[in-house]
Coordinates of C-alpha atoms in Angstrom, one line a residue:
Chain A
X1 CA 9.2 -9.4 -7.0
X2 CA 6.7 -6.2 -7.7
X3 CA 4.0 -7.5 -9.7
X4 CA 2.7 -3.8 -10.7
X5 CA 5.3 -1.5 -12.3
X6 CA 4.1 1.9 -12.8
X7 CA 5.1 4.6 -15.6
X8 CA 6.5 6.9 -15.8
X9 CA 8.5 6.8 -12.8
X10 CA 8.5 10.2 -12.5
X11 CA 5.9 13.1 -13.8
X12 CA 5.8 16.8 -13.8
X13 CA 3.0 18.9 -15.3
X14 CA 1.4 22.4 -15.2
X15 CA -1.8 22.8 -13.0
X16 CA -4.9 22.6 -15.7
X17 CA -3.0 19.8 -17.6
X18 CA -4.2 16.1 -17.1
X19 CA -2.1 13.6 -16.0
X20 CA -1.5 9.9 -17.1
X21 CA 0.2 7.1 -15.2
X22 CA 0.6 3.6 -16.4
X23 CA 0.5 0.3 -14.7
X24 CA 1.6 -3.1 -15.7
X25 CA 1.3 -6.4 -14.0
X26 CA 2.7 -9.8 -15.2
X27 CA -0.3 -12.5 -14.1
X28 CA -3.9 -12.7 -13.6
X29 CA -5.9 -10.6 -11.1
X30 CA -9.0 -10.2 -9.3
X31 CA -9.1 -6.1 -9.2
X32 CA -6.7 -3.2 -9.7
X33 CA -6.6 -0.5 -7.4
X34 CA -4.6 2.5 -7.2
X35 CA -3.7 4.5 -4.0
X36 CA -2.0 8.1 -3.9
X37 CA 0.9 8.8 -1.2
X38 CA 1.1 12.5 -0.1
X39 CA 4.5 13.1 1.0
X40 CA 5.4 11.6 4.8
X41 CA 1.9 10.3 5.2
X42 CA 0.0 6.8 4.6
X43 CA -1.5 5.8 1.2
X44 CA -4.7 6.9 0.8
X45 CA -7.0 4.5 -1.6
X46 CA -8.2 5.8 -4.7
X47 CA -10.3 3.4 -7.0
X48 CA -10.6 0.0 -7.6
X49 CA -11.4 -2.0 -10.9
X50 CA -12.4 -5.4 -11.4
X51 CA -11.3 -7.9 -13.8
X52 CA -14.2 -8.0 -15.3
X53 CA -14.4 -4.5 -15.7
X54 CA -12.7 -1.8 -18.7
X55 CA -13.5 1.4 -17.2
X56 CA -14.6 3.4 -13.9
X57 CA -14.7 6.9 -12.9
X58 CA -14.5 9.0 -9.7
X59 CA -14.5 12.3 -10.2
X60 CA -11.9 13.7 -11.8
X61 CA -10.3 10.3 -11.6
X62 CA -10.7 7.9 -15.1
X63 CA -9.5 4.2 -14.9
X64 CA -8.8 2.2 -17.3
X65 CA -8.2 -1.4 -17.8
X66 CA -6.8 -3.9 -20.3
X67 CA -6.5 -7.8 -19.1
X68 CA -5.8 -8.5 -22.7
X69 CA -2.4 -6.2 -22.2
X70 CA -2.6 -6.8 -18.3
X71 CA -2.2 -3.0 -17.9
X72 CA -3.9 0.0 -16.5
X73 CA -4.0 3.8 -16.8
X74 CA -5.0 6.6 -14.1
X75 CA -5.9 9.6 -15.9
X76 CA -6.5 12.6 -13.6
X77 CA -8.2 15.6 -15.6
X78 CA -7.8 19.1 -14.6
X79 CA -4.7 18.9 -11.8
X80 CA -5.0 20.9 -9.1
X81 CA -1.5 21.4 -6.9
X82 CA -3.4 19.4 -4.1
X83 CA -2.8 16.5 -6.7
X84 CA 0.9 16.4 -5.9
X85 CA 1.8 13.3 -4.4
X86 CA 2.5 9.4 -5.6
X87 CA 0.5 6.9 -7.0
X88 CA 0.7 3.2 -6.9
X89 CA -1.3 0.4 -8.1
X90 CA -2.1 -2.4 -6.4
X91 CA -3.1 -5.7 -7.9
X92 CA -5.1 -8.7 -6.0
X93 CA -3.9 -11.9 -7.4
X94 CA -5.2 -14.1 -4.9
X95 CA -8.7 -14.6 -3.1
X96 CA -9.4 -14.7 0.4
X97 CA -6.8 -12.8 2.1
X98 CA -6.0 -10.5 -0.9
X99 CA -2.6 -10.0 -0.5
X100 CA -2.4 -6.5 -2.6
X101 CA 1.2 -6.4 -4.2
X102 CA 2.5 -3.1 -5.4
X103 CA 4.2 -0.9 -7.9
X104 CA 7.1 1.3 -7.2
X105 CA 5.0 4.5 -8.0
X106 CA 4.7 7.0 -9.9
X107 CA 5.9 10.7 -8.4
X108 CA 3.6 13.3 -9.8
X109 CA 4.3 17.1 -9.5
X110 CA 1.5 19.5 -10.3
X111 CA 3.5 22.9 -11.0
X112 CA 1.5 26.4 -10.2
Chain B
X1 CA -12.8 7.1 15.1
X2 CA -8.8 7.3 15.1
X3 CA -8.8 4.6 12.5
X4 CA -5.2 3.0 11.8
X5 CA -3.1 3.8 14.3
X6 CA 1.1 3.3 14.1
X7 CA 3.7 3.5 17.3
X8 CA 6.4 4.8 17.6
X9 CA 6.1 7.0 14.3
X10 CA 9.7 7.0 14.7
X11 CA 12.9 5.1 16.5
X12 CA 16.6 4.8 16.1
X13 CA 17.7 1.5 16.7
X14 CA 21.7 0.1 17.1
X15 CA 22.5 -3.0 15.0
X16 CA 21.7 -6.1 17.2
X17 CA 18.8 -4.1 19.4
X18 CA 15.1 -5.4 19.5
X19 CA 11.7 -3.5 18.9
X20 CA 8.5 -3.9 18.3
X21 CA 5.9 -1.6 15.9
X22 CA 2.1 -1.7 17.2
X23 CA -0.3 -1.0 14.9
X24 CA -4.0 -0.9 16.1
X25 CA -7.3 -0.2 14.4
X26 CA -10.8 0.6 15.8
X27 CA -12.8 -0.6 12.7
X28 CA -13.1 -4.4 13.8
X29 CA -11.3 -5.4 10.8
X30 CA -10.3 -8.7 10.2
X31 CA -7.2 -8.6 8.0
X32 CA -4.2 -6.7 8.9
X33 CA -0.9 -6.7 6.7
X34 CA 2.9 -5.2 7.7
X35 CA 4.3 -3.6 4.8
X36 CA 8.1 -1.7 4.5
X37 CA 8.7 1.2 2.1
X38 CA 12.0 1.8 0.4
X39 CA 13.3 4.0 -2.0
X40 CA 12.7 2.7 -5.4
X41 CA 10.8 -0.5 -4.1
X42 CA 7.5 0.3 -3.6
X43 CA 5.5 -1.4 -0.8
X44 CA 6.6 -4.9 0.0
X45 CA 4.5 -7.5 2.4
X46 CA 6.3 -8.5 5.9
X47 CA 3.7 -10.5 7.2
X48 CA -0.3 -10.6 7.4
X49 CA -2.9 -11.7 9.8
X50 CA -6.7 -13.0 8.7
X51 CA -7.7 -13.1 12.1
X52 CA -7.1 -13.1 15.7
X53 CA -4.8 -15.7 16.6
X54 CA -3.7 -16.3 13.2
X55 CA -0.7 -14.7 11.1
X56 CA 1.5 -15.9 7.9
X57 CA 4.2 -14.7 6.1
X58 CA 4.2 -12.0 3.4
X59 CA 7.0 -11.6 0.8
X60 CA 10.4 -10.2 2.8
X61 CA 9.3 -11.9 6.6
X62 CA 13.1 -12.8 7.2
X63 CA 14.1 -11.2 10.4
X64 CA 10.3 -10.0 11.1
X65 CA 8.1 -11.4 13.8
X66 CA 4.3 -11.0 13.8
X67 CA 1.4 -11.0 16.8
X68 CA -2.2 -11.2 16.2
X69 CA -3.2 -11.4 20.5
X70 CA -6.2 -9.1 19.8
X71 CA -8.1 -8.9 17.0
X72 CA -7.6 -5.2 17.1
X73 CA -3.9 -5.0 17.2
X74 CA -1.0 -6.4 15.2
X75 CA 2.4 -6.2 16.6
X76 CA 5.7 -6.1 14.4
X77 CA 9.2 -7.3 15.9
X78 CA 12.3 -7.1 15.2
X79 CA 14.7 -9.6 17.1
X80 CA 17.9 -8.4 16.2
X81 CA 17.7 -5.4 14.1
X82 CA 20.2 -5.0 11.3
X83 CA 21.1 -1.8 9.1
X84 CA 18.8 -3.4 6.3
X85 CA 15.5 -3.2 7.8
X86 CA 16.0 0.8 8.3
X87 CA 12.5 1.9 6.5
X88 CA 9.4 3.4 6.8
X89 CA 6.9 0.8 7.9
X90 CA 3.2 0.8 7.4
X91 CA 0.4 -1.2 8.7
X92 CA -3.1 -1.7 7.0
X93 CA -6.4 -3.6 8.0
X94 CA -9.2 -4.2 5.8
X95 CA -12.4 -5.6 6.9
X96 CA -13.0 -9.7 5.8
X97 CA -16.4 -9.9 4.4
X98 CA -15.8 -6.8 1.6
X99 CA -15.9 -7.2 -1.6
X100 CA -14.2 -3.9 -2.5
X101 CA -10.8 -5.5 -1.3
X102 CA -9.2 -1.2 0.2
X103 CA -6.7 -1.3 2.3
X104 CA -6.9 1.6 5.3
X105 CA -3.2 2.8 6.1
X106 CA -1.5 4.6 9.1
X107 CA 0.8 6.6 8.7
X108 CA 3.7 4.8 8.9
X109 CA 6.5 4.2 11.1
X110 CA 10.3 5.6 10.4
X111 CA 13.0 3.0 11.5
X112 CA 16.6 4.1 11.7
X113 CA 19.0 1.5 12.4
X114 CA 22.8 2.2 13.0

């Protein structure tokens, strides 16, 4: 079973706008990370936040996290077209081998 | 540095027909992990490998069998390939001692099977 189930499933916005995905998992975790999927290609990894951690930033990238609510958001500010692609999280429930366990994605569309 | 690399990128298998995916990596990582992509289902775990020598099973490993020979390569195969297992197929390494936990990906391997 997926342990990360992203929303929306699908998301289409204007170039300029910023764009919010959602992620929730159903039991504890180590980190959060999120990966984007251009089409036809590998994922590519994004950002990871600890447990232990609420918020973390990578450029235009803002991650938020909520153990309380076991959720997460991706904000991306200021799409560009380049942004187009999908985004998963990942959760790490276990230690050692970290057996990341994914969403089914969310498909974003940055429109010109 | 080619890091994760995936062959075939893609084959066309008949029902009942064997194959195997090699994935290599030239980062001396120590974990590498099968996954299969399918429409709606996000990325779901074949099988993983903590080492040379070692493998285990990941969430869907029925029909799937795993090689770790080399540290640097991890071989997927498919005994008897069935109309269910057409997907795209990625392999990822990570290194063992990290604590940032980021998976590097290829780029994935299409599987038709007929």
């Amino acid at each position: 079973s997926q342990q990360g189930e992203e929303d929306p499933q699908a998301l289409s916005i204007q170039e300029g706008e910023n764009a919010t995905m959602n992620c929730s998992y159903k039991t504890s975790i180590n980190n959060l990370q999120w990966y984007r999927q251009n089409s036809g290609r590998g994922l590519v990894h994004l950002i990871l936040i600890r447990s232990n951690e609420r918020e973390k930033h990578s450029g235009r990238l803002r991650v938020t996290l909520d153990t309380s609510k076991k959720s997460s958001s991706l904000l991306i500010t200021a799409s560009r077209a380049a942004d187009t692609a999908s985004y998963f999280c990942a959760t790490d429930r276990s230690r050692g081998a970290q057996k990341l366990v994914f969403g089914q994605g969310t498909r974003l569309t940055i429109n010109p | 540095n080619a890091g994760v690399t995936q062959t075939p990128k893609f084959r066309v298998l008949k029902t009942g027909q064997s194959m195997t995916l090699l994935c290599a990596q030239d980062m001396n990582h120590e974990y590498m992990y099968w996954y299969r992509q399918d429409p709606g289902m996000g990325l779901r775990l074949i099988h993983y490998s903590v080492g040379e020598g070692t493998t285990a099973k990941g969430e869907v490993p029925d029909g799937y069998n795993v090689s770790r020979l080399k540290k640097q390569n991890f071989l997927l195969g498919l005994e008897s390939a069935a109309p269910s297992q057409t997907s795209v197929y990625f392999c990822a390494s990570r290194p063992g001692t990290t604590m940032t936990g980021e998976l590097f990906f290829g780029e994935g391997s299409r599987l038709t099977v007929l």
